[in-house]
PDB file of C-alpha atoms and ligand atoms in Angstrom:
ATOM      1  CA  MET Y 243       0.011   0.228   0.354  1.00 94.00           C
ATOM      2  CA  LYS Y 244       1.403   3.559  -1.046  1.00 97.00           C
ATOM      3  CA  PHE Y 245       0.665   6.918   0.147  1.00 98.00           C
ATOM      4  CA  VAL Y 246      -0.547   9.772  -1.837  1.00 97.00           C
ATOM      5  CA  ILE Y 247      -0.437  13.072   0.301  1.00 98.00           C
ATOM      6  CA  ALA Y 248      -1.681  16.292  -1.594  1.00 98.00           C
ATOM      7  CA  ASN Y 249      -0.898  19.646   0.965  1.00 98.00           C
ATOM      8  CA  TRP Y 250      -2.481  22.223  -0.982  1.00 98.00           C
ATOM      9  CA  LYS Y 251      -0.240  24.863   0.889  1.00 98.00           C
ATOM     10  CA  MET Y 252      -2.437  27.900   1.821  1.00 98.00           C
ATOM     11  CA  ASN Y 253      -3.676  27.856  -1.649  1.00 98.00           C
ATOM     12  CA  GLY Y 254      -7.542  26.652  -2.853  1.00 98.00           C
ATOM     13  CA  ASN Y 255     -11.299  27.167  -2.364  1.00 98.00           C
ATOM     14  CA  PHE Y 256     -14.369  26.025  -1.926  1.00 98.00           C
ATOM     15  CA  GLU Y 257     -14.727  25.311  -5.806  1.00 98.00           C
ATOM     16  CA  LEU Y 258     -11.599  23.421  -5.654  1.00 98.00           C
ATOM     17  CA  VAL Y 259     -12.960  21.561  -2.912  1.00 98.00           C
ATOM     18  CA  ASN Y 260     -16.008  20.627  -4.764  1.00 97.00           C
ATOM     19  CA  GLN Y 261     -13.848  19.843  -7.669  1.00 97.00           C
ATOM     20  CA  MET Y 262     -11.801  17.489  -5.357  1.00 96.00           C
ATOM     21  CA  MET Y 263     -15.043  15.935  -3.608  1.00 95.00           C
ATOM     22  CA  ASN Y 264     -16.416  15.047  -6.997  1.00 94.00           C
ATOM     23  CA  GLY Y 265     -13.059  14.537  -9.247  1.00 93.00           C
ATOM     24  CA  ILE Y 266     -11.125  11.669  -7.029  1.00 91.00           C
ATOM     25  CA  GLY Y 267     -12.634   7.501  -6.756  1.00 76.00           C
ATOM     26  CA  LYS Y 268     -12.849   5.975  -4.462  1.00 74.00           C
ATOM     27  CA  GLY Y 269      -9.619   4.886  -4.786  1.00 71.00           C
ATOM     28  CA  ARG Y 270      -7.334   1.433  -4.294  1.00 77.00           C
ATOM     29  CA  ASP Y 271      -6.583  -0.988  -2.474  1.00 83.00           C
ATOM     30  CA  CYS Y 272      -2.967  -0.179  -3.153  1.00 92.00           C
ATOM     31  CA  CYS Y 273      -3.352   3.277  -2.499  1.00 94.00           C
ATOM     32  CA  LYS Y 274      -4.256   5.101   0.434  1.00 97.00           C
ATOM     33  CA  VAL Y 275      -5.170   9.691  -0.430  1.00 97.00           C
ATOM     34  CA  ILE Y 276      -4.395  12.188   1.962  1.00 98.00           C
ATOM     35  CA  VAL Y 277      -5.616  15.575   1.476  1.00 98.00           C
ATOM     36  CA  CYS Y 278      -3.751  18.292   3.113  1.00 98.00           C
ATOM     37  CA  PRO Y 279      -6.226  21.523   2.297  1.00 98.00           C
ATOM     38  CA  PRO Y 280      -5.310  24.499   4.817  1.00 98.00           C
ATOM     39  CA  ALA Y 281      -7.604  24.741   7.607  1.00 98.00           C
ATOM     40  CA  ALA Y 282      -9.932  26.924   6.835  1.00 98.00           C
ATOM     41  CA  LEU Y 283     -11.105  24.266   4.632  1.00 98.00           C
ATOM     42  CA  ILE Y 284     -11.217  21.169   6.273  1.00 98.00           C
ATOM     43  CA  THR Y 285     -14.839  21.209   7.467  1.00 98.00           C
ATOM     44  CA  SER Y 286     -16.181  21.456   4.407  1.00 98.00           C
ATOM     45  CA  PHE Y 287     -14.718  18.198   3.105  1.00 97.00           C
ATOM     46  CA  LYS Y 288     -18.313  16.729   4.634  1.00 95.00           C
ATOM     47  CA  GLY Y 289     -18.500  13.220   2.903  1.00 93.00           C
ATOM     48  CA  PHE Y 290     -15.043  13.155   1.516  1.00 95.00           C
ATOM     49  CA  GLU Y 291     -13.885   9.383   0.834  1.00 93.00           C
ATOM     50  CA  HIS Y 292     -10.776   9.649   1.898  1.00 96.00           C
ATOM     51  CA  ASP Y 293      -8.686  10.792   4.703  1.00 97.00           C
ATOM     52  CA  LEU Y 294      -7.901  14.356   5.774  1.00 98.00           C
ATOM     53  CA  GLY Y 295      -4.906  15.903   6.852  1.00 98.00           C
ATOM     54  CA  ALA Y 296      -3.974  19.257   8.450  1.00 98.00           C
ATOM     55  CA  GLN Y 297      -0.984  21.271   7.336  1.00 98.00           C
ATOM     56  CA  ASN Y 298       0.589  22.256  10.930  1.00 98.00           C
ATOM     57  CA  CYS Y 299      -0.593  22.241  14.351  1.00 98.00           C
ATOM     58  CA  PHE Y 300       0.329  23.948  17.779  1.00 98.00           C
ATOM     59  CA  TYR Y 301       1.487  22.111  20.665  1.00 98.00           C
ATOM     60  CA  GLU Y 302      -0.117  21.983  23.675  1.00 98.00           C
ATOM     61  CA  GLU Y 303      -4.493  20.896  23.034  1.00 98.00           C
ATOM     62  CA  LYS Y 304      -5.652  24.135  23.865  1.00 98.00           C
ATOM     63  CA  GLY Y 305      -5.296  27.838  25.901  1.00 98.00           C
ATOM     64  CA  ALA Y 306      -3.727  31.733  25.270  1.00 98.00           C
ATOM     65  CA  PHE Y 307      -2.285  30.767  21.632  1.00 98.00           C
ATOM     66  CA  THR Y 308      -4.359  33.218  19.637  1.00 98.00           C
ATOM     67  CA  GLY Y 309      -3.715  32.187  16.089  1.00 97.00           C
ATOM     68  CA  GLU Y 310      -3.192  28.876  16.877  1.00 98.00           C
ATOM     69  CA  ASN Y 311      -4.613  25.376  15.118  1.00 98.00           C
ATOM     70  CA  SER Y 312      -5.223  22.779  18.560  1.00 98.00           C
ATOM     71  CA  PRO Y 313      -4.695  19.255  17.254  1.00 98.00           C
ATOM     72  CA  LYS Y 314      -7.126  18.029  19.586  1.00 98.00           C
ATOM     73  CA  LEU Y 315      -9.989  20.117  17.553  1.00 98.00           C
ATOM     74  CA  LEU Y 316      -8.648  19.095  14.156  1.00 98.00           C
ATOM     75  CA  LYS Y 317      -8.330  15.614  15.057  1.00 98.00           C
ATOM     76  CA  GLU Y 318     -12.654  16.848  16.033  1.00 98.00           C
ATOM     77  CA  ILE Y 319     -13.343  18.131  12.752  1.00 98.00           C
ATOM     78  CA  GLY Y 320     -12.055  14.675  11.029  1.00 97.00           C
ATOM     79  CA  CYS Y 321      -8.700  14.980  10.877  1.00 98.00           C
ATOM     80  CA  LYS Y 322      -6.506  12.002  10.845  1.00 98.00           C
ATOM     81  CA  TYR Y 323      -2.854  12.989   9.929  1.00 98.00           C
ATOM     82  CA  VAL Y 324      -1.096  16.470  10.710  1.00 99.00           C
ATOM     83  CA  ILE Y 325       1.849  17.343   8.620  1.00 99.00           C
ATOM     84  CA  LEU Y 326       4.748  19.074  11.081  1.00 98.00           C
ATOM     85  CA  GLY Y 327       7.835  20.385   9.930  1.00 98.00           C
ATOM     86  CA  HIS Y 328       7.171  21.712   6.593  1.00 98.00           C
ATOM     87  CA  SER Y 329      10.564  23.135   5.292  1.00 98.00           C
ATOM     88  CA  GLU Y 330       8.321  26.469   4.572  1.00 98.00           C
ATOM     89  CA  ARG Y 331       7.610  26.461   8.562  1.00 98.00           C
ATOM     90  CA  ARG Y 332      11.121  25.337   9.181  1.00 98.00           C
ATOM     91  CA  ALA Y 333      12.612  28.813   7.066  1.00 97.00           C
ATOM     92  CA  ILE Y 334      10.300  31.337   7.615  1.00 98.00           C
ATOM     93  CA  PHE Y 335       8.664  30.294  11.023  1.00 98.00           C
ATOM     94  CA  HIS Y 336      12.144  29.034  12.549  1.00 98.00           C
ATOM     95  CA  GLU Y 337      10.245  25.900  13.585  1.00 98.00           C
ATOM     96  CA  SER Y 338      13.385  23.503  15.177  1.00 98.00           C
ATOM     97  CA  ASP Y 339      13.362  19.960  15.703  1.00 98.00           C
ATOM     98  CA  GLU Y 340      13.096  20.394  19.477  1.00 98.00           C
ATOM     99  CA  LEU Y 341       9.501  22.553  18.339  1.00 98.00           C
ATOM    100  CA  ILE Y 342       8.757  19.984  16.166  1.00 98.00           C
ATOM    101  CA  PHE Y 343       9.354  17.168  18.591  1.00 98.00           C
ATOM    102  CA  LYS Y 344       6.959  18.978  21.067  1.00 98.00           C
ATOM    103  CA  LYS Y 345       4.303  18.951  18.240  1.00 98.00           C
ATOM    104  CA  TRP Y 346       4.705  15.365  17.679  1.00 98.00           C
ATOM    105  CA  ASN Y 347       4.549  14.379  21.080  1.00 98.00           C
ATOM    106  CA  VAL Y 348       0.708  16.376  21.044  1.00 98.00           C
ATOM    107  CA  ALA Y 349       0.047  14.729  18.040  1.00 98.00           C
ATOM    108  CA  ILE Y 350      -0.179  11.835  18.974  1.00 98.00           C
ATOM    109  CA  LYS Y 351      -1.598  12.592  21.989  1.00 98.00           C
ATOM    110  CA  CYS Y 352      -4.531  14.162  20.253  1.00 98.00           C
ATOM    111  CA  GLY Y 353      -5.039  11.120  18.084  1.00 98.00           C
ATOM    112  CA  LEU Y 354      -3.545  12.358  14.532  1.00 98.00           C
ATOM    113  CA  THR Y 355      -0.734  10.457  12.934  1.00 98.00           C
ATOM    114  CA  PRO Y 356       1.770  12.959  12.299  1.00 98.00           C
ATOM    115  CA  ILE Y 357       3.755  13.636   8.852  1.00 99.00           C
ATOM    116  CA  VAL Y 358       6.775  14.826   9.825  1.00 99.00           C
ATOM    117  CA  CYS Y 359       9.253  16.240   6.788  1.00 98.00           C
ATOM    118  CA  ILE Y 360      12.710  16.287   6.916  1.00 98.00           C
ATOM    119  CA  GLY Y 361      15.407  16.820   4.068  1.00 98.00           C
ATOM    120  CA  GLU Y 362      18.525  19.324   2.810  1.00 98.00           C
ATOM    121  CA  THR Y 363      19.196  22.317   1.474  1.00 98.00           C
ATOM    122  CA  LEU Y 364      21.118  22.638  -1.798  1.00 97.00           C
ATOM    123  CA  GLU Y 365      23.705  24.140   0.504  1.00 98.00           C
ATOM    124  CA  GLU Y 366      23.386  20.940   2.520  1.00 98.00           C
ATOM    125  CA  ARG Y 367      23.241  18.400  -0.544  1.00 97.00           C
ATOM    126  CA  ASP Y 368      26.922  16.863   0.483  1.00 97.00           C
ATOM    127  CA  LYS Y 369      25.324  16.112   3.915  1.00 98.00           C
ATOM    128  CA  TRP Y 370      22.880  15.046   3.327  1.00 98.00           C
ATOM    129  CA  LYS Y 371      23.110  11.958   6.324  1.00 98.00           C
ATOM    130  CA  ASP Y 372      24.377  14.245   8.885  1.00 98.00           C
ATOM    131  CA  VAL Y 373      21.348  16.799   8.071  1.00 98.00           C
ATOM    132  CA  LEU Y 374      18.731  13.684   8.826  1.00 98.00           C
ATOM    133  CA  ALA Y 375      19.855  12.215  11.481  1.00 98.00           C
ATOM    134  CA  ALA Y 376      19.937  15.492  13.440  1.00 98.00           C
ATOM    135  CA  GLN Y 377      16.413  16.109  11.970  1.00 98.00           C
ATOM    136  CA  LEU Y 378      15.048  12.474  12.946  1.00 98.00           C
ATOM    137  CA  ALA Y 379      17.587  12.302  16.607  1.00 98.00           C
ATOM    138  CA  SER Y 380      14.564  13.065  18.999  1.00 98.00           C
ATOM    139  CA  TYR Y 381      12.535   9.646  17.309  1.00 98.00           C
ATOM    140  CA  CYS Y 382      15.622   7.330  17.149  1.00 97.00           C
ATOM    141  CA  ALA Y 383      16.739   8.221  20.395  1.00 95.00           C
ATOM    142  CA  ASP Y 384      15.181   6.389  22.426  1.00 94.00           C
ATOM    143  CA  LYS Y 385      14.377   2.306  20.090  1.00 93.00           C
ATOM    144  CA  SER Y 386      11.507   2.246  21.959  1.00 95.00           C
ATOM    145  CA  LEU Y 387       9.433   4.946  21.429  1.00 97.00           C
ATOM    146  CA  ASP Y 388       6.604   4.105  19.629  1.00 98.00           C
ATOM    147  CA  LEU Y 389       6.490   6.307  16.441  1.00 98.00           C
ATOM    148  CA  HIS Y 390       2.475   5.592  16.316  1.00 98.00           C
ATOM    149  CA  LYS Y 391       2.785   4.540  12.282  1.00 98.00           C
ATOM    150  CA  THR Y 392       4.363   8.130  11.759  1.00 98.00           C
ATOM    151  CA  ILE Y 393       4.827   8.997   8.568  1.00 98.00           C
ATOM    152  CA  PHE Y 394       8.394  10.325   7.529  1.00 98.00           C
ATOM    153  CA  ALA Y 395       8.307  12.285   4.417  1.00 98.00           C
ATOM    154  CA  TYR Y 396      11.879  13.205   2.594  1.00 98.00           C
ATOM    155  CA  GLU Y 397      11.674  16.292   1.069  1.00 98.00           C
ATOM    156  CA  PRO Y 398      14.887  18.279  -0.304  1.00 98.00           C
ATOM    157  CA  ILE Y 399      14.032  21.846  -0.084  1.00 98.00           C
ATOM    158  CA  TRP Y 400      15.882  21.828  -3.564  1.00 98.00           C
ATOM    159  CA  SER Y 401      13.439  20.253  -5.254  1.00 98.00           C
ATOM    160  CA  ILE Y 402      10.246  21.094  -3.652  1.00 97.00           C
ATOM    161  CA  GLY Y 403       8.570  23.726  -5.944  1.00 96.00           C
ATOM    162  CA  THR Y 404      11.672  23.704  -8.503  1.00 97.00           C
ATOM    163  CA  GLY Y 405      10.863  20.455 -11.229  1.00 97.00           C
ATOM    164  CA  LYS Y 406      14.450  19.512 -10.105  1.00 97.00           C
ATOM    165  CA  VAL Y 407      14.168  15.727  -8.993  1.00 98.00           C
ATOM    166  CA  PRO Y 408      17.090  13.331  -7.035  1.00 98.00           C
ATOM    167  CA  SER Y 409      17.173  10.653  -9.019  1.00 98.00           C
ATOM    168  CA  LYS Y 410      15.708   7.456  -8.451  1.00 98.00           C
ATOM    169  CA  ARG Y 411      19.052   6.004  -6.931  1.00 98.00           C
ATOM    170  CA  GLU Y 412      19.938   9.290  -4.565  1.00 98.00           C
ATOM    171  CA  ILE Y 413      16.008   8.782  -3.090  1.00 98.00           C
ATOM    172  CA  GLU Y 414      16.910   4.638  -2.655  1.00 98.00           C
ATOM    173  CA  GLU Y 415      19.515   5.751  -1.146  1.00 98.00           C
ATOM    174  CA  ALA Y 416      17.949   8.429   1.465  1.00 98.00           C
ATOM    175  CA  ILE Y 417      15.189   6.345   2.276  1.00 98.00           C
ATOM    176  CA  GLY Y 418      17.040   3.555   3.255  1.00 98.00           C
ATOM    177  CA  PHE Y 419      19.137   5.777   5.375  1.00 98.00           C
ATOM    178  CA  ILE Y 420      15.759   6.394   7.199  1.00 98.00           C
ATOM    179  CA  LYS Y 421      15.117   3.618   7.392  1.00 98.00           C
ATOM    180  CA  GLY Y 422      18.377   2.650   8.748  1.00 97.00           C
ATOM    181  CA  ILE Y 423      19.165   4.979  11.058  1.00 97.00           C
ATOM    182  CA  ILE Y 424      15.356   4.793  12.744  1.00 98.00           C
ATOM    183  CA  GLY Y 425      15.175   0.446  12.790  1.00 96.00           C
ATOM    184  CA  SER Y 426      13.114  -1.600  10.788  1.00 93.00           C
ATOM    185  CA  GLU Y 427      11.509  -3.614  13.550  1.00 94.00           C
ATOM    186  CA  ARG Y 428       9.566  -0.235  14.726  1.00 96.00           C
ATOM    187  CA  ASP Y 429       5.841   0.978  13.753  1.00 97.00           C
ATOM    188  CA  TYR Y 430       6.478   4.302  10.677  1.00 98.00           C
ATOM    189  CA  TYR Y 431       6.312   4.914   6.768  1.00 98.00           C
ATOM    190  CA  ALA Y 432       8.965   6.967   4.898  1.00 98.00           C
ATOM    191  CA  VAL Y 433       7.880   8.677   2.134  1.00 98.00           C
ATOM    192  CA  TYR Y 434       9.356  11.548  -0.442  1.00 98.00           C
ATOM    193  CA  GLY Y 435       8.247  15.007  -1.333  1.00 98.00           C
ATOM    194  CA  GLY Y 436       9.406  17.310  -3.492  1.00 98.00           C
ATOM    195  CA  SER Y 437       8.773  17.931  -7.497  1.00 98.00           C
ATOM    196  CA  VAL Y 438       6.340  14.935  -8.105  1.00 98.00           C
ATOM    197  CA  ASN Y 439       3.960  15.435 -10.955  1.00 98.00           C
ATOM    198  CA  GLY Y 440       1.819  12.657 -12.751  1.00 96.00           C
ATOM    199  CA  SER Y 441       5.007  12.253 -15.452  1.00 97.00           C
ATOM    200  CA  ASN Y 442       7.247  10.732 -12.818  1.00 97.00           C
ATOM    201  CA  SER Y 443       4.753   9.501 -10.017  1.00 97.00           C
ATOM    202  CA  SER Y 444       5.342   6.040 -11.290  1.00 96.00           C
ATOM    203  CA  GLU Y 445       9.324   6.144 -11.597  1.00 97.00           C
ATOM    204  CA  ILE Y 446       9.135   7.039  -8.060  1.00 98.00           C
ATOM    205  CA  LEU Y 447       6.464   5.014  -6.524  1.00 97.00           C
ATOM    206  CA  SER Y 448       8.385   1.620  -7.936  1.00 96.00           C
ATOM    207  CA  ILE Y 449      11.675   2.894  -5.939  1.00 97.00           C
ATOM    208  CA  ASP Y 450      12.681  -0.258  -2.923  1.00 94.00           C
ATOM    209  CA  GLY Y 451      11.526   0.472   0.466  1.00 96.00           C
ATOM    210  CA  LEU Y 452       9.248   4.082  -0.552  1.00 98.00           C
ATOM    211  CA  ASP Y 453       5.836   3.719   1.247  1.00 98.00           C
ATOM    212  CA  GLY Y 454       4.356   6.585  -1.374  1.00 98.00           C
ATOM    213  CA  VAL Y 455       4.667  10.623  -1.879  1.00 98.00           C
ATOM    214  CA  LEU Y 456       3.840  13.618  -0.904  1.00 98.00           C
ATOM    215  CA  VAL Y 457       2.505  16.088  -3.585  1.00 98.00           C
ATOM    216  CA  GLY Y 458       2.364  19.775  -3.428  1.00 98.00           C
ATOM    217  CA  SER Y 459       1.940  22.150  -6.883  1.00 98.00           C
ATOM    218  CA  ALA Y 460       0.576  18.739  -8.106  1.00 98.00           C
ATOM    219  CA  SER Y 461      -2.456  18.380  -6.168  1.00 98.00           C
ATOM    220  CA  LEU Y 462      -4.032  21.725  -6.664  1.00 98.00           C
ATOM    221  CA  LYS Y 463      -4.932  20.365 -10.482  1.00 97.00           C
ATOM    222  CA  ILE Y 464      -7.270  17.025 -10.096  1.00 96.00           C
ATOM    223  CA  SER Y 465      -6.185  15.459 -13.250  1.00 96.00           C
ATOM    224  CA  ASP Y 466      -2.595  15.514 -12.311  1.00 96.00           C
ATOM    225  CA  PHE Y 467      -3.512  14.646  -8.994  1.00 96.00           C
ATOM    226  CA  ASN Y 468      -5.701  11.984 -10.319  1.00 95.00           C
ATOM    227  CA  ALA Y 469      -2.813  10.688 -12.720  1.00 95.00           C
ATOM    228  CA  ILE Y 470      -0.305  10.256  -9.584  1.00 96.00           C
ATOM    229  CA  ILE Y 471      -2.855   8.632  -7.797  1.00 95.00           C
ATOM    230  CA  ASN Y 472      -3.487   6.039 -10.830  1.00 94.00           C
ATOM    231  CA  SER Y 473       0.172   5.371 -11.412  1.00 94.00           C
ATOM    232  CA  VAL Y 474       0.274   3.664  -8.269  1.00 93.00           C
ATOM    233  CA  SER Y 475       0.333  -0.192  -9.486  1.00 85.00           C
ATOM    234  CA  ALA Y 476      -1.369  -2.546  -7.296  1.00 76.00           C
TER     235      ALA Y 476
HETATM  236  C1  PEP D 297       5.920  20.653  -0.620  1.00 68.38           C
HETATM  237  O1  PEP D 297       6.430  21.350  -0.507  1.00 68.38           O
HETATM  238  O2  PEP D 297       5.466  19.770   0.349  1.00 68.38           O
HETATM  239  C2  PEP D 297       5.792  19.978  -1.818  1.00 68.38           C
HETATM  240  C3  PEP D 297       6.026  18.368  -2.114  1.00 68.38           C
HETATM  241  O3  PEP D 297       5.833  20.480  -2.967  1.00 68.38           O
HETATM  242  P1  PEP D 297       5.840  20.590  -4.633  1.00 68.38           P
HETATM  243  O4  PEP D 297       5.097  18.810  -4.438  1.00 68.38           O
HETATM  244  O5  PEP D 297       5.328  21.221  -5.306  1.00 68.38           O
HETATM  245  O6  PEP D 297       7.760  20.764  -4.778  1.00 68.38           O
END
């Protein structure tokens, strides 16, 4: 089974919600579709046949945190997943690995499955293993930590929204590295994100050990997103 995860970022509107509600089929057993729209659109997906996720949450369940999204409420309004530590949040909102791990803990407590994004910048490319190891350190420190099916998304920052995609061998190596340091006995998945589209998805999805893809811009066009879903082989 492969995940196909849509990250709309701060895009989309009611029209796109309707298109997605009507435009993507029931899916197949080999594919789990998760749509992560902006928080303000989540409740518009009433009766949606696939799963919903949020793009971020706060590290407390409730309280005096004006403007933040409660993980508990996200769960109550129908989210099953939450993206944490997306590179845009790390870069623009200065989110640290420590903060992301705090959010991970509260998301788990509230019954959300975290989708934790990791990945190196272009400048860090020659030391990508060190970067990924540091970003994963909190999840690796204690091998008995229950990962509760966390989805780790390898998203090289130089690939996001650029049309530049690592080679199949490079993605396979990164996924192997992630699975190697987290450990094979634990309860998690590893997906790839960065310029995935309907033309490259079947090759990417055929990578050994890869559990799916996280899709940004190509998830905003129903025909492109459908092409990615349909490229998952049964
Ligand atoms: C993302 O931002 O998570 C992403 C994968 O974007 P894109 O597919 O547009 O590169």
